[in-house]
Amino acid sequence: MTAELVRGQNHPLPGTRLEIRVSVGKPIVAGVTLSDELGKVRGTDWVAHPGSPTLPGLEVPKQAAADHRLAVDLDAVPEAVHRVNVLLALPVGVGGPVSFGALAAPFVAVTGLDGSQVASYTITDLDAESAVVALELYRRQDAWKVRAVGQGYAGGLADMLTDQGLPEAQELAGTINEAVAQGLARSVAAPPPRPSDEARVRTTGQPSPGPGAPGPDGAAAGRPDPATHQPGDTGAGATGGGPVNYTHPGRQTTTPPPPPPTAAPAEPGRPAQPVAGDATGWSMEERLYNQVWGMFEDLARTMAAYRSAVDFAESRMEQELDKVLSDPRSRIGNTGDAAREAARAKHGLLVDQARAALDRDLGQLAAESEVVEPALPAPYAGWDNPVWHGYRVPMEIPMALRLGDLHLPERPDLRIPMLVRLPLERGLWIDSGRSSGTDSLADADQLRRLAMDSAVAHAARLLAAYPPNEFSVHVIDAAGTAAGALAPLVTSGVLAEPPASGAAGVSAVLAKLTQRVDLVQMAIRAGAADALPPDLDTAEQLLIVNDFPHGFDDRAVTQLRYLADEGPAVGVHLMMVADREDAAEYGPLLDPLWRALLRLTPVADDHLADPWVGHAWTYEPPLAPPGSQVLQHVLNEVGRARRTGGR
């Protein structure tokens, strides 16, 4: 039976190999400190955190996430350790909540490796605290217990580590915050709630949450309750490892839409056939957006359950093999061989069961993808979707835009559209350097060409998503090396001005855009938007920078950083096409610039992470099919609409 702890209460632990699960609903940092019999942390090597995630007997997540799983083997921790403290903290300097009082109460559970829950603790009454000691595992007479602590610190990690006696507390807190910021820079941000959600609650009596939003029972809709989630669960609200339920709270409309005429009715005992638009929302566009994010979250959690089950099977086999080897009588002869074979057979059975559950859930998600993908509107669709052949310039800005596809190694053919909300909240960095997905034979020039082709494809999508003359594109190509890749933008007439080259061209474009940011900011602060100069272009602006830092002096670099930080809030967006190594001479000066941008690659690469469990997802750029003229067709339509005012 699970012990539901209150602050200060303790409970014995039945074993030493455990998993600690944390669920908050927003990305937080999870870590562990080790302390001696006096409660003192003896050094930085007694702290496991995202920048240094492993210690003997401990492993913590490498990035901030809404849900965490921490692996603990108490038999493997050093003999001098008497307490294992589980820490939670809010990321610093990333624009998120600054205190736990702004979040739902954190939920922490201690489980066995099979998912059976030992104890749980909901940390209540937090207010201004930005770091908290959630639990401690401690020795008592050669046995281990867990205690609910819930001690918060308004001063964050630095105060917490200082309180635990660590002399290097300030320095380590800075190191942890830097590692977290780097991790969040590679994470795909979960969709924010729509501004009108509150009104919808008042109107309908039921909110229209996006994936991960609070459901009617207080838990996150579309997310498993940590108290009941077991290895093998789909992560779609299931509690017993059943198939994906396509009508779970996070993905059903107030009045579920009827299946299309061609859809077969569900057989008894089987899930309903997937339907495009089977999610919350007041328009088909919004429902499809929420459905895609629901598929993304389901796949992330399904895979987390599978990997957890495989880890449990391997750990159980190791335990049984260790037991066999610890008995001298079973090390040789038929008895030992039989025990080893039995352990391996159990491992194989558990893995096969987990894989069968995974294949079942992946099959259902693949079936959903097959009906959703053809139904996507142009901003959400791949270039190979027939919807682009009938493209017409829109009269309204869509909710979101597709920046590529995401998939996991266990099922590479099941690809989830990577949708980001419009207007963009972060600039984009198309990395022209080498990455894990780069062909070792590809030379630097080829990678730069691929990166620029990818940038043009992204720019074309952005131009195609906006009404006529509501999105302007500027290009800095200081050395003129991207003329071939830029030809579709130039010939179609969609650029605000010819690509700028040379130091003078770089300076002119940056000066104009920084001035625009300054003017709009001043008008907003003064509440005098009508006082803007009449010749100011009020359209959203995109600046594509090729081959950075070529042609940039120190002043230009400073202006670029300013645009990256301040531009998105006032409609000026940055798209960098650059190899970070080329700017290495600037050292850490440019680190904030790279972190401010969402890194994308011109080739498939597993550098992005989801916001729920932190899987490494392979990103596929949205390039047009070889030989296709669809991109040029779309740009020609945009150019024609710009010239005629949309008529």
XYZ file of C-alpha atoms in Angstrom:
647
model
C 0.000 0.000 0.000
C 1.305 3.447 -0.888
C 2.166 5.747 2.015
C 0.917 9.284 1.350
C 3.312 11.377 3.390
C 2.866 14.789 4.970
C 5.695 17.159 5.826
C 8.060 15.597 8.373
C 6.605 12.084 8.105
C 8.897 9.147 7.336
C 8.393 5.678 5.918
C 10.685 2.617 5.648
C 12.015 1.670 2.224
C 11.537 -1.980 1.240
C 14.599 -2.054 -1.034
C 17.619 -0.067 -2.087
C 17.039 0.147 -5.858
C 14.444 2.823 -6.373
C 13.093 5.389 -8.757
C 11.962 8.849 -7.701
C 9.331 10.419 -9.933
C 8.565 14.126 -9.965
C 5.656 15.864 -11.671
C 5.015 19.608 -11.645
C 3.463 20.579 -14.984
C 6.139 23.142 -15.914
C 9.851 22.567 -16.602
C 11.846 22.451 -13.371
C 15.318 21.250 -12.379
C 15.757 18.029 -10.400
C 18.963 17.082 -8.590
C 20.398 15.275 -5.589
C 22.860 16.160 -2.851
C 24.612 13.684 -0.586
C 25.319 14.603 3.019
C 27.150 13.010 5.923
C 25.925 12.209 9.420
C 25.994 15.936 10.257
C 23.903 16.839 7.230
C 26.815 18.502 5.442
C 27.556 18.252 1.719
C 31.325 17.733 1.618
C 31.996 19.045 -1.875
C 30.685 19.581 -5.382
C 31.366 15.924 -6.142
C 28.533 15.118 -3.735
C 25.979 16.904 -5.926
C 24.244 15.347 -8.971
C 22.726 17.957 -11.265
C 22.029 18.487 -15.001
C 25.632 19.514 -15.660
C 26.990 16.433 -13.843
C 24.087 13.965 -13.740
C 25.699 10.821 -12.334
C 27.240 9.847 -9.016
C 27.828 6.367 -7.603
C 24.341 4.925 -7.171
C 22.574 8.008 -8.560
C 21.464 9.416 -11.884
C 19.421 12.576 -12.388
C 17.951 14.112 -15.581
C 20.207 16.199 -17.802
C 17.723 19.025 -18.377
C 14.721 20.796 -16.948
C 11.405 19.088 -17.679
C 7.839 18.916 -16.400
C 8.320 15.294 -15.273
C 11.446 13.611 -13.972
C 12.656 10.137 -13.084
C 15.699 9.832 -10.820
C 17.425 6.448 -10.486
C 18.761 5.515 -7.032
C 20.811 2.508 -5.871
C 21.416 3.071 -2.169
C 23.787 0.105 -1.949
C 26.159 1.894 -4.318
C 26.386 5.281 -2.563
C 29.573 5.917 -0.546
C 29.683 4.577 2.988
C 30.139 8.101 4.375
C 26.776 9.183 2.963
C 23.934 9.213 5.463
C 21.368 11.269 3.555
C 20.296 11.534 -0.070
C 18.428 14.827 -0.585
C 16.130 15.269 -3.605
C 16.177 18.881 -4.789
C 13.775 20.754 -7.061
C 14.475 24.230 -8.446
C 13.066 26.627 -11.013
C 15.232 27.474 -14.039
C 16.792 30.928 -13.787
C 16.790 33.560 -16.524
C 14.679 31.665 -19.064
C 11.451 33.633 -18.756
C 9.518 31.032 -16.747
C 7.898 31.208 -13.296
C 10.117 32.681 -10.568
C 8.491 30.976 -7.596
C 6.785 27.674 -6.852
C 3.749 29.629 -5.692
C 2.927 30.196 -9.361
C 2.832 26.454 -10.093
C 0.697 23.507 -9.155
C 1.918 21.705 -6.047
C 4.890 19.464 -6.972
C 4.174 15.749 -6.665
C 7.008 13.377 -5.729
C 6.769 9.579 -5.569
C 9.239 6.901 -4.543
C 8.701 3.687 -6.499
C 10.306 0.326 -6.997
C 11.879 -0.417 -10.343
C 8.703 -2.232 -11.338
C 6.707 0.974 -10.868
C 5.061 -0.112 -7.610
C 4.722 2.989 -5.458
C 6.276 3.008 -1.993
C 5.521 6.534 -0.833
C 4.318 9.827 -2.274
C 4.373 13.431 -1.165
C 2.565 16.495 -2.531
C 4.534 19.615 -1.568
C 1.977 22.225 -0.527
C 2.151 25.745 0.937
C 4.997 26.913 -1.291
C 4.961 30.621 -2.109
C 8.042 32.732 -2.923
C 10.425 29.768 -2.861
C 12.349 28.997 -6.051
C 14.137 25.898 -4.716
C 12.955 23.170 -2.384
C 14.283 20.022 -0.713
C 11.474 17.620 -1.552
C 12.528 14.357 0.095
C 15.448 12.854 1.916
C 16.451 9.202 1.974
C 18.399 8.532 5.167
C 20.121 5.685 6.997
C 18.705 4.540 10.295
C 20.226 1.498 12.002
C 21.555 -0.040 8.778
C 18.223 0.488 7.023
C 16.978 3.250 4.757
C 13.904 5.414 5.189
C 12.293 8.244 3.263
C 11.168 11.494 4.889
C 8.951 14.211 3.378
C 10.837 17.488 3.847
C 9.310 20.274 1.737
C 11.859 22.885 2.876
C 11.815 25.830 0.461
C 14.330 28.598 -0.210
C 13.410 31.994 -1.652
C 17.080 32.530 -2.505
C 17.122 29.552 -4.849
C 19.803 26.935 -5.313
C 22.579 29.069 -3.866
C 20.779 29.457 -0.518
C 19.817 25.788 -0.463
C 23.356 24.569 -1.085
C 24.757 27.061 1.423
C 22.318 25.772 4.039
C 23.661 22.267 3.413
C 27.189 23.421 4.205
C 28.671 23.502 0.707
C 31.422 26.180 0.560
C 31.210 26.503 -3.251
C 27.430 27.001 -3.204
C 27.338 30.197 -5.287
C 29.696 28.858 -7.960
C 27.892 25.516 -8.230
C 24.489 27.223 -8.446
C 25.797 29.260 -11.378
C 27.132 26.112 -13.054
C 23.782 24.352 -12.645
C 21.830 27.329 -13.998
C 24.137 27.516 -17.026
C 23.700 23.793 -17.757
C 19.917 24.139 -17.424
C 19.810 27.152 -19.751
C 21.749 25.181 -22.371
C 19.347 22.260 -21.998
C 16.258 24.440 -22.331
C 17.734 26.036 -25.443
C 17.434 22.652 -27.161
C 13.950 21.902 -25.847
C 10.827 22.330 -27.929
C 8.636 24.660 -25.875
C 5.217 23.316 -24.946
C 2.342 25.357 -26.389
C 1.146 28.180 -24.112
C -2.531 28.412 -23.163
C -4.522 30.519 -25.561
C -5.538 33.975 -24.227
C -9.215 33.198 -24.733
C -9.214 29.948 -22.732
C -10.618 31.701 -19.643
C -13.518 33.039 -21.657
C -14.180 29.581 -23.027
C -14.387 28.168 -19.521
C -17.016 30.744 -18.625
C -18.958 30.075 -21.823
C -18.898 26.295 -21.964
C -18.195 25.252 -18.406
C -15.246 23.176 -19.649
C -11.791 24.512 -20.525
C -10.148 23.875 -23.846
C -6.672 22.887 -22.680
C -3.699 22.188 -24.843
C -1.591 19.118 -24.105
C -0.299 19.240 -20.571
C -2.849 21.815 -19.367
C -4.719 21.094 -16.133
C -7.637 18.767 -16.578
C -10.882 18.697 -14.605
C -9.408 16.539 -11.859
C -6.452 18.868 -11.271
C -3.979 16.558 -12.983
C -2.489 17.504 -16.299
C -4.798 16.574 -19.116
C -3.326 13.991 -21.424
C -0.689 13.130 -18.826
C -0.600 10.060 -16.591
C -1.163 10.538 -12.905
C 2.256 9.874 -11.318
C 0.507 7.976 -8.552
C -0.826 5.365 -10.946
C 1.514 5.416 -13.946
C 3.304 2.081 -14.347
C 5.893 0.803 -16.822
C 3.960 -0.138 -19.927
C 1.457 2.742 -19.588
C 0.914 4.658 -22.770
C 1.148 8.042 -21.116
C -2.223 8.941 -22.569
C -4.030 8.871 -19.286
C -3.950 5.067 -19.028
C -3.381 3.492 -15.667
C -3.128 -0.139 -16.558
C -0.957 -0.273 -19.639
C -3.947 -0.324 -22.010
C -4.033 1.081 -25.533
C -4.079 4.783 -26.296
C -7.521 6.216 -25.516
C -8.396 8.726 -28.208
C -11.014 10.383 -26.041
C -8.889 11.139 -22.989
C -9.478 14.544 -21.318
C -6.688 16.401 -23.086
C -7.780 15.384 -26.557
C -11.564 15.448 -26.714
C -13.810 18.296 -27.711
C -16.674 19.572 -25.598
C -18.924 17.699 -28.005
C -16.862 14.946 -29.682
C -17.041 15.225 -33.467
C -18.753 12.387 -35.279
C -16.492 10.066 -37.258
C -16.247 10.762 -40.978
C -18.612 8.757 -43.196
C -15.800 6.455 -44.286
C -14.646 5.601 -40.775
C -15.532 2.135 -39.549
C -17.317 1.970 -36.169
C -15.216 0.773 -33.281
C -15.559 -2.895 -32.414
C -16.415 -3.771 -28.824
C -13.292 -3.787 -26.682
C -11.263 -1.874 -29.252
C -10.378 1.843 -29.261
C -12.303 4.150 -31.549
C -10.933 4.752 -35.024
C -8.794 7.910 -35.080
C -10.403 11.018 -36.552
C -8.659 14.172 -37.748
C -9.536 17.062 -35.453
C -10.381 14.886 -32.435
C -9.131 17.428 -29.874
C -10.248 20.563 -28.093
C -10.686 23.789 -30.016
C -13.171 26.165 -31.572
C -11.939 25.742 -35.123
C -10.571 22.844 -37.119
C -7.190 24.596 -37.203
C -7.044 24.779 -33.406
C -8.262 21.194 -32.978
C -5.625 19.884 -35.378
C -2.949 21.898 -33.604
C -3.924 20.445 -30.221
C -4.222 16.969 -31.715
C -0.684 17.103 -33.119
C 0.647 18.203 -29.742
C -1.356 15.417 -28.106
C 0.299 12.903 -30.441
C 3.708 14.387 -29.609
C 3.081 14.050 -25.877
C 1.596 10.551 -26.185
C 4.602 9.336 -28.148
C 7.020 10.869 -25.627
C 5.312 9.252 -22.658
C 4.716 5.934 -24.397
C 8.416 5.713 -25.177
C 9.328 6.719 -21.620
C 7.190 3.865 -20.276
C 8.822 1.393 -22.669
C 12.350 2.483 -21.827
C 11.554 2.381 -18.115
C 10.231 -1.166 -18.463
C 13.377 -2.246 -20.327
C 15.557 -0.636 -17.642
C 13.614 -2.526 -14.990
C 14.075 -5.812 -16.856
C 17.818 -5.239 -17.132
C 18.129 -4.242 -13.479
C 16.176 -7.319 -12.385
C 18.385 -9.575 -14.480
C 21.504 -7.975 -12.989
C 20.167 -8.540 -9.476
C 19.418 -12.192 -10.176
C 22.805 -12.749 -11.817
C 24.531 -11.040 -8.881
C 22.691 -13.355 -6.526
C 23.835 -16.368 -8.508
C 27.455 -15.207 -8.580
C 27.464 -14.382 -4.851
C 26.876 -18.048 -4.003
C 30.091 -20.058 -4.605
C 28.058 -23.242 -5.004
C 26.238 -21.907 -8.053
C 29.200 -20.427 -9.918
C 29.977 -23.676 -11.634
C 27.970 -26.629 -12.763
C 24.453 -27.062 -14.002
C 22.809 -25.148 -11.138
C 24.568 -21.901 -12.001
C 23.944 -22.310 -15.720
C 20.252 -22.960 -15.126
C 19.920 -19.903 -12.864
C 21.645 -17.672 -15.406
C 19.474 -19.016 -18.198
C 16.330 -18.445 -16.113
C 17.365 -14.845 -15.391
C 17.969 -14.180 -19.078
C 14.660 -15.798 -19.980
C 12.778 -13.555 -17.520
C 14.573 -10.554 -18.969
C 13.602 -11.545 -22.486
C 9.974 -12.083 -21.467
C 9.730 -8.675 -19.785
C 11.326 -6.917 -22.753
C 9.044 -8.754 -25.185
C 5.981 -7.743 -23.160
C 7.127 -4.121 -23.084
C 7.824 -4.166 -26.809
C 4.414 -5.668 -27.543
C 2.727 -2.879 -25.580
C 4.893 -0.309 -27.344
C 4.124 -1.729 -30.800
C 0.409 -1.700 -30.015
C 0.485 1.947 -28.952
C 2.773 2.986 -31.803
C 0.434 1.291 -34.245
C -2.481 3.333 -32.975
C -0.474 6.566 -33.120
C 0.629 5.687 -36.652
C -3.024 5.145 -37.614
C -3.862 8.544 -36.170
C -0.968 10.137 -38.047
C -2.235 8.651 -41.319
C -5.574 10.430 -40.971
C -4.238 13.662 -39.467
C -1.405 14.382 -41.919
C -3.602 14.694 -45.056
C -6.058 16.917 -43.164
C -3.487 19.514 -42.096
C -3.834 23.066 -43.457
C -0.936 24.511 -45.447
C 0.945 26.108 -42.499
C 0.965 22.712 -40.707
C 1.542 20.563 -43.801
C 4.722 19.167 -45.324
C 5.845 20.403 -48.721
C 4.721 17.082 -50.221
C 1.113 17.655 -49.124
C -1.223 18.371 -52.086
C -2.686 21.324 -50.160
C 0.269 23.424 -51.344
C -0.661 22.992 -55.005
C -3.843 24.967 -54.399
C -2.137 27.554 -52.199
C -3.630 31.029 -51.949
C -2.280 33.827 -49.761
C -4.271 33.808 -46.484
C -6.263 36.694 -45.064
C -5.504 35.772 -41.434
C -2.397 34.675 -39.555
C -2.564 30.962 -38.580
C -2.020 29.707 -35.041
C 1.206 27.912 -35.810
C 3.765 26.929 -38.407
C 5.524 23.658 -39.180
C 9.308 23.846 -38.803
C 10.015 20.203 -39.615
C 9.358 16.707 -38.276
C 10.385 14.875 -35.106
C 10.824 11.150 -34.536
C 12.385 8.677 -32.097
C 14.799 5.850 -32.966
C 12.387 3.071 -31.990
C 9.972 4.080 -34.771
C 11.676 6.450 -37.251
C 8.798 6.286 -39.745
C 6.337 7.722 -37.201
C 6.981 11.422 -37.585
C 5.302 14.177 -35.597
C 4.991 17.638 -37.171
C 7.020 20.180 -35.202
C 4.561 23.051 -34.816
C 5.496 26.388 -33.222
C 3.110 29.190 -32.389
C 2.978 32.388 -34.418
C 4.236 35.010 -34.086
C 7.595 33.436 -33.300
C 8.724 33.821 -29.697
C 12.354 32.899 -30.457
C 14.602 33.439 -33.397
C 15.962 30.512 -35.408
C 19.535 29.340 -35.796
C 20.193 27.128 -38.827
C 23.427 25.424 -37.808
C 25.780 25.095 -40.790
C 28.428 23.298 -38.728
C 28.947 19.588 -38.286
C 26.539 17.680 -36.094
C 25.854 14.088 -35.114
C 23.670 13.635 -38.199
C 26.192 15.066 -40.658
C 27.706 12.809 -43.293
C 31.408 12.528 -42.514
C 32.141 13.060 -46.219
C 30.206 16.338 -46.414
C 32.514 19.325 -46.724
C 32.000 22.736 -45.119
C 30.785 24.372 -48.342
C 28.159 21.685 -48.871
C 26.867 22.109 -45.310
C 26.614 25.872 -45.795
C 24.623 25.360 -49.004
C 22.270 22.927 -47.262
C 21.832 25.332 -44.348
C 20.970 28.219 -46.659
C 18.511 26.052 -48.615
C 16.863 25.179 -45.312
C 16.707 28.864 -44.319
C 15.015 29.740 -47.612
C 12.448 26.954 -47.060
C 11.678 28.275 -43.564
C 11.406 31.840 -44.866
C 9.043 30.684 -47.626
C 6.795 29.033 -45.046
C 6.709 32.178 -42.924
C 5.924 34.371 -45.927
C 3.195 31.971 -47.032
C 1.576 31.999 -43.585
C 0.991 35.757 -43.399
C -1.495 37.955 -45.267
C -0.085 40.178 -48.042
C 2.481 42.746 -46.868
C 2.204 41.702 -43.205
C 5.573 39.939 -43.173
C 8.812 41.425 -44.544
C 12.074 39.577 -45.101
C 15.538 41.169 -45.090
C 18.751 39.330 -45.929
C 22.360 39.987 -44.924
C 24.768 38.075 -47.154
C 27.959 39.987 -46.421
C 30.209 37.992 -48.758
C 27.559 37.290 -51.406
C 28.077 33.532 -51.123
C 24.377 32.614 -50.956
C 23.199 34.092 -54.254
C 22.180 30.696 -55.660
C 20.198 29.634 -52.586
C 18.518 33.048 -52.334
C 17.401 33.024 -55.990
C 13.820 31.812 -55.231
C 13.315 34.732 -52.806
C 14.893 37.291 -55.149
C 13.184 36.275 -58.390
C 9.732 36.026 -56.824
C 9.966 39.582 -55.474
C 9.134 38.705 -51.869
C 12.136 40.437 -50.258
C 11.716 43.881 -48.752
C 14.988 44.934 -50.428
C 17.890 43.244 -52.242
C 20.230 41.175 -50.049
C 22.719 43.422 -48.227
C 26.407 42.747 -48.770
C 29.642 44.239 -47.470
C 30.221 45.983 -44.155
C 28.155 49.014 -45.233
C 25.179 46.869 -46.157
C 25.379 44.987 -42.855
C 25.488 48.255 -40.914
C 22.538 49.785 -42.804
C 20.174 46.845 -42.307
C 21.019 46.424 -38.622
C 20.645 50.153 -37.972
C 17.199 50.216 -39.602
C 15.894 47.214 -37.663
C 17.326 48.276 -34.294
C 15.763 51.700 -34.801
C 12.422 50.020 -35.511
C 12.686 48.018 -32.272
C 13.515 51.202 -30.313
C 10.615 53.167 -31.804
C 8.022 50.463 -31.232
C 9.211 49.864 -27.666
C 8.985 53.585 -26.873
C 5.508 53.808 -28.396
C 4.311 50.807 -26.375
C 5.728 52.155 -23.119
C 4.156 55.553 -23.751
C 0.846 54.040 -24.821
C 1.070 56.027 -28.043
C 1.083 53.492 -30.853
C -0.511 56.066 -33.169
C 2.582 58.280 -32.768
C 4.812 55.988 -34.821
C 6.315 57.565 -37.940
C 3.973 57.146 -40.927
C 6.716 55.565 -43.038
C 7.480 52.851 -40.453
C 6.829 49.349 -41.780
C 4.479 47.830 -39.189
C 4.661 44.339 -40.693
C 6.455 41.531 -38.869
C 10.132 41.581 -39.855
C 12.503 38.655 -40.441
C 16.252 39.160 -40.812
C 18.172 36.276 -42.398
C 21.894 36.478 -41.630
C 24.168 34.260 -43.697
C 27.740 33.301 -42.886
C 27.964 35.079 -39.523
C 30.311 36.629 -38.306
C 31.765 37.536 -41.725
C 31.317 41.291 -42.276
C 30.372 41.993 -38.627
C 32.335 44.362 -36.405
C 31.831 44.655 -32.636
C 29.036 47.201 -33.034
C 27.184 44.980 -35.497
C 27.523 41.985 -33.151
C 26.051 44.043 -30.311
C 23.133 45.103 -32.515
C 22.523 41.494 -33.506
C 22.372 40.410 -29.875
C 19.944 43.260 -29.199
C 17.655 42.112 -32.010
C 17.723 38.530 -30.739
C 16.787 39.600 -27.198
C 14.358 42.467 -27.777
C 13.121 41.940 -31.328
C 10.554 39.117 -31.000
C 8.402 41.076 -28.534
C 7.938 43.882 -31.086
C 7.786 41.825 -34.273
C 11.435 41.635 -35.377
C 12.735 38.090 -35.753
C 16.191 36.694 -36.451
C 17.230 33.704 -38.549
C 20.942 32.988 -38.256
C 22.692 30.695 -40.742
C 26.022 30.096 -39.051
C 28.587 27.663 -37.730
C 29.233 28.442 -34.077
C 32.883 27.501 -34.507
C 33.332 30.365 -36.963
C 32.493 32.788 -34.147
C 34.670 31.057 -31.560
C 36.907 34.129 -31.260
C 34.089 35.900 -29.402
C 34.170 33.217 -26.704
C 31.370 33.276 -24.105
C 30.256 36.743 -25.276
C 27.926 35.127 -27.813
C 26.631 32.313 -25.583
C 23.435 34.268 -24.771
C 22.855 34.792 -28.500
C 23.005 31.081 -29.338
C 20.791 30.195 -26.365
C 18.211 32.803 -27.390
C 17.732 31.059 -30.741
C 16.064 27.730 -31.490
C 18.748 25.588 -33.097
C 17.695 23.727 -36.235
C 19.867 21.711 -38.595
C 19.861 21.320 -42.390
C 20.205 17.534 -42.008
C 18.562 15.024 -39.680
C 19.999 15.374 -36.175
C 18.928 14.286 -32.672
C 19.516 17.590 -30.875
C 15.995 18.580 -29.784
C 14.223 17.505 -26.602
C 10.568 17.351 -25.629
C 9.292 19.376 -22.645
C 7.807 16.392 -20.771
C 10.446 13.705 -20.272
C 13.418 15.114 -22.194
C 13.842 12.454 -24.894
C 16.379 13.290 -27.596
C 14.293 13.616 -30.782
C 15.649 13.450 -34.299
C 14.754 16.602 -36.193
C 14.111 16.475 -39.954
C 14.192 19.822 -41.820
C 11.181 20.722 -44.022
C 12.789 20.599 -47.458
C 10.733 20.374 -50.648
C 10.863 17.026 -52.516
C 13.729 16.795 -55.040
C 12.725 18.284 -58.381
C 9.525 19.814 -56.983
C 8.585 23.371 -57.942
C 6.161 23.770 -55.046
C 8.366 26.199 -53.125
C 8.809 28.456 -56.154
C 5.067 28.264 -56.868
C 4.243 29.391 -53.329
C 6.772 32.227 -53.413
C 5.436 33.414 -56.778
C 1.933 33.558 -55.273
C 3.246 35.551 -52.301
C 5.127 37.919 -54.606
C 2.053 38.457 -56.780
C -0.070 39.206 -53.706
C 2.516 41.713 -52.452
C 2.437 43.572 -55.768
C -1.349 43.612 -56.075
C -2.196 44.105 -52.411
C -3.815 40.664 -52.212
C -6.302 41.229 -55.016
